[in-house]
C-alpha angles and dihedrals in degrees: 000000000000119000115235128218117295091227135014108261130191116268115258141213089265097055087045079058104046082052102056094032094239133117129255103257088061096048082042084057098052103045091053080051084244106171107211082085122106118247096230088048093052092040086066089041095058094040093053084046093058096034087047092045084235110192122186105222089232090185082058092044094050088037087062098043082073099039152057114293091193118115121190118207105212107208134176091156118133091209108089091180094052088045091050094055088052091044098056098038086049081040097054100038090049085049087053104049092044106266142124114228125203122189122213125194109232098179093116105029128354097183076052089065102047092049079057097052095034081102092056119086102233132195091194160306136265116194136212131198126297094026087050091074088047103132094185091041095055092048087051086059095043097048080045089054084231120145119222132165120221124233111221101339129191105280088228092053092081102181142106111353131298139170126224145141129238096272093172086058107039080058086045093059100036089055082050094052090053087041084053094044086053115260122133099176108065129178126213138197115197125205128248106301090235094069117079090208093063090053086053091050089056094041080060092046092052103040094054086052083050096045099043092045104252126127125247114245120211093200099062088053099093120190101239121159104213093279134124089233096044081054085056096050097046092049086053098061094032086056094042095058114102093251111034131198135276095206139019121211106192121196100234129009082254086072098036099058085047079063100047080054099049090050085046096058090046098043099244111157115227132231086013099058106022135004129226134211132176142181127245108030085233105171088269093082105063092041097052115088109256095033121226134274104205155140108267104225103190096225095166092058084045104058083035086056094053096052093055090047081056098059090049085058089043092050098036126008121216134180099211115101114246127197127190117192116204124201128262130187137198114247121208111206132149106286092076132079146126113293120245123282 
């Protein structure tokens, strides 16, 4: 079942939006009393604003008025699909709340990328993992007084705010769904070992093995790093045991594609002969053959979530930890059945 915020947040611009089935820029319009809007559009808008309870954080409004609106999304991610979702929900929050947005690279050196911008006025960071469990980084920003919000930290790391979703039991219910479908021997990809996220999806793996009564096999975890070739190679050695398995849970729909190709080589029929299973719902899932069963991460509202995060410490720092926790849910699509008899 999804999991539910972990606690109850103001409604944003993008919620007022999603209300009134606008885009930003127009709720954006009516708000500021602009008049090339249409009156029936306006009137929507106003109405979602009043059903929603929308409040414009006038102490961030008149903050920003005196500093940088400029936003930088901090990334060292493989996944460009996954990476493309978190840069145009940041991108069209930041639109929407007046910002600009730049995006740096940090897969080589991050402390690299700050000397660079050191030049650039900057309102804020947003950072994604693995950079959010970046201790140096984040010393950097600190030393730098430059607030920033973390995307899907490590749980031990308590400190600033950060937005995430239970990683460890959105694994957990996709391995349950292939227990329930009827598969014992089930294969997993993990993710790069430098991500945390990556850790939490195997602790759900794991526990729903544990919880169902059957033993973990060291055999079907296979040692992936987020990338479709990664996916390849992992679906090779997985395929290649005695006993293979009947199904593949791969940590991101990177990997999990890897996987379709690799069936697809060897002539393995899926789902007949082996069901697949991925992480994220990027747009690749539902455009591959078979498409993707898979867990949505809303990495737009995600990214969305952290930029607002990132106006209320602008506009007023605090030193308690704050975690928002954002919903998953499970997505049944054509690469999943119950193995043969």
């Amino acid at each position: 079942m999804p999991r539910r915020h972990a606690e109850a947040r103001p409604a944003t611009i993008i919620d007022v939006a999603r209300e009134a089935g606008v885009s930003f820029k127009t709720v954006s319009r009516v708000l500021n009393g602009e008049t090339n809007v249409r009156e029936q559009t306006k009137a929507r808008v106003l109405s979602a604003v009043k059903t929603l309870d929308y409040r414009t954080n006038h102490n961030a409004r008149n903050l920003r008025a005196r500093q940088s609106r400029i936003i930088c999304l901090l990334y060292a991610n493989p996944s460009r699909n996954y990476v493309g979702e978190v840069h145009l929900g940041a991108l069209q929050r930041c639109q929407a709340e007046g910002y600009s947005l730049i995006t740096e690279d940090c897969s080589d050196d991050p402390g690299s990328v700050l000397a660079l911008r050191s030049e650039t006025q900057l309102a804020g960071a947003i950072l994604t993992p693995p950079l959010s469990d970046d201790e140096p980084l984040m010393a950097q920003l600190r030393e730098r007084r430059l607030p920033f919000v973390r995307i899907a930290p490590s749980e031990a790391t308590e400190q600033g705010r950060d937005v995430a979703i239970d990683d460890a039991a959105a694994a957990r219910e996709m391995t349950e769904y292939l227990i329930g479908l009827g598969h014992r021997r089930i294969g997993f990809i993990r993710g790069a070992a430098s991500h945390a996220q990556a850790a939490r999806r195997l602790e759900g793996y794991l526990a729903a093995l544990k919880s169902h009564g059957i033993e973990a096999d060291p055999e079907l975890i296979a040692e992936g790093d987020f990338t479709f070739d990664s996916g390849i190679s992992c679906a090779e050695q997985l395929l290649d045991l005695p006993e293979k398995p009947t199904a593949i849970f791969a940590s991101n729909d990177d990997m999990a594609a890897g996987v379709i190709a690799a069936c697809y080589r060897r002539q393995v029929h899926i789902p007949e002969d082996l069901s697949v299973a991925g992480f994220d719902d990027t747009p690749l899932a539902a455009t591959i053959s078979p498409s993707l069963t898979t867990i949505y991460q809303p990495s737009r509202e995600l990214a969305s979530e952290a930029v607002g995060l990132l106006l209320e410490e602008i506009a007023g720092p605090s030193e308690v930890p704050r975690r928002h926790l954002l919903d998953y849910r499970m997505v049944v699509r054509d690469s999943t059945a119950p193995p043969k008899a």
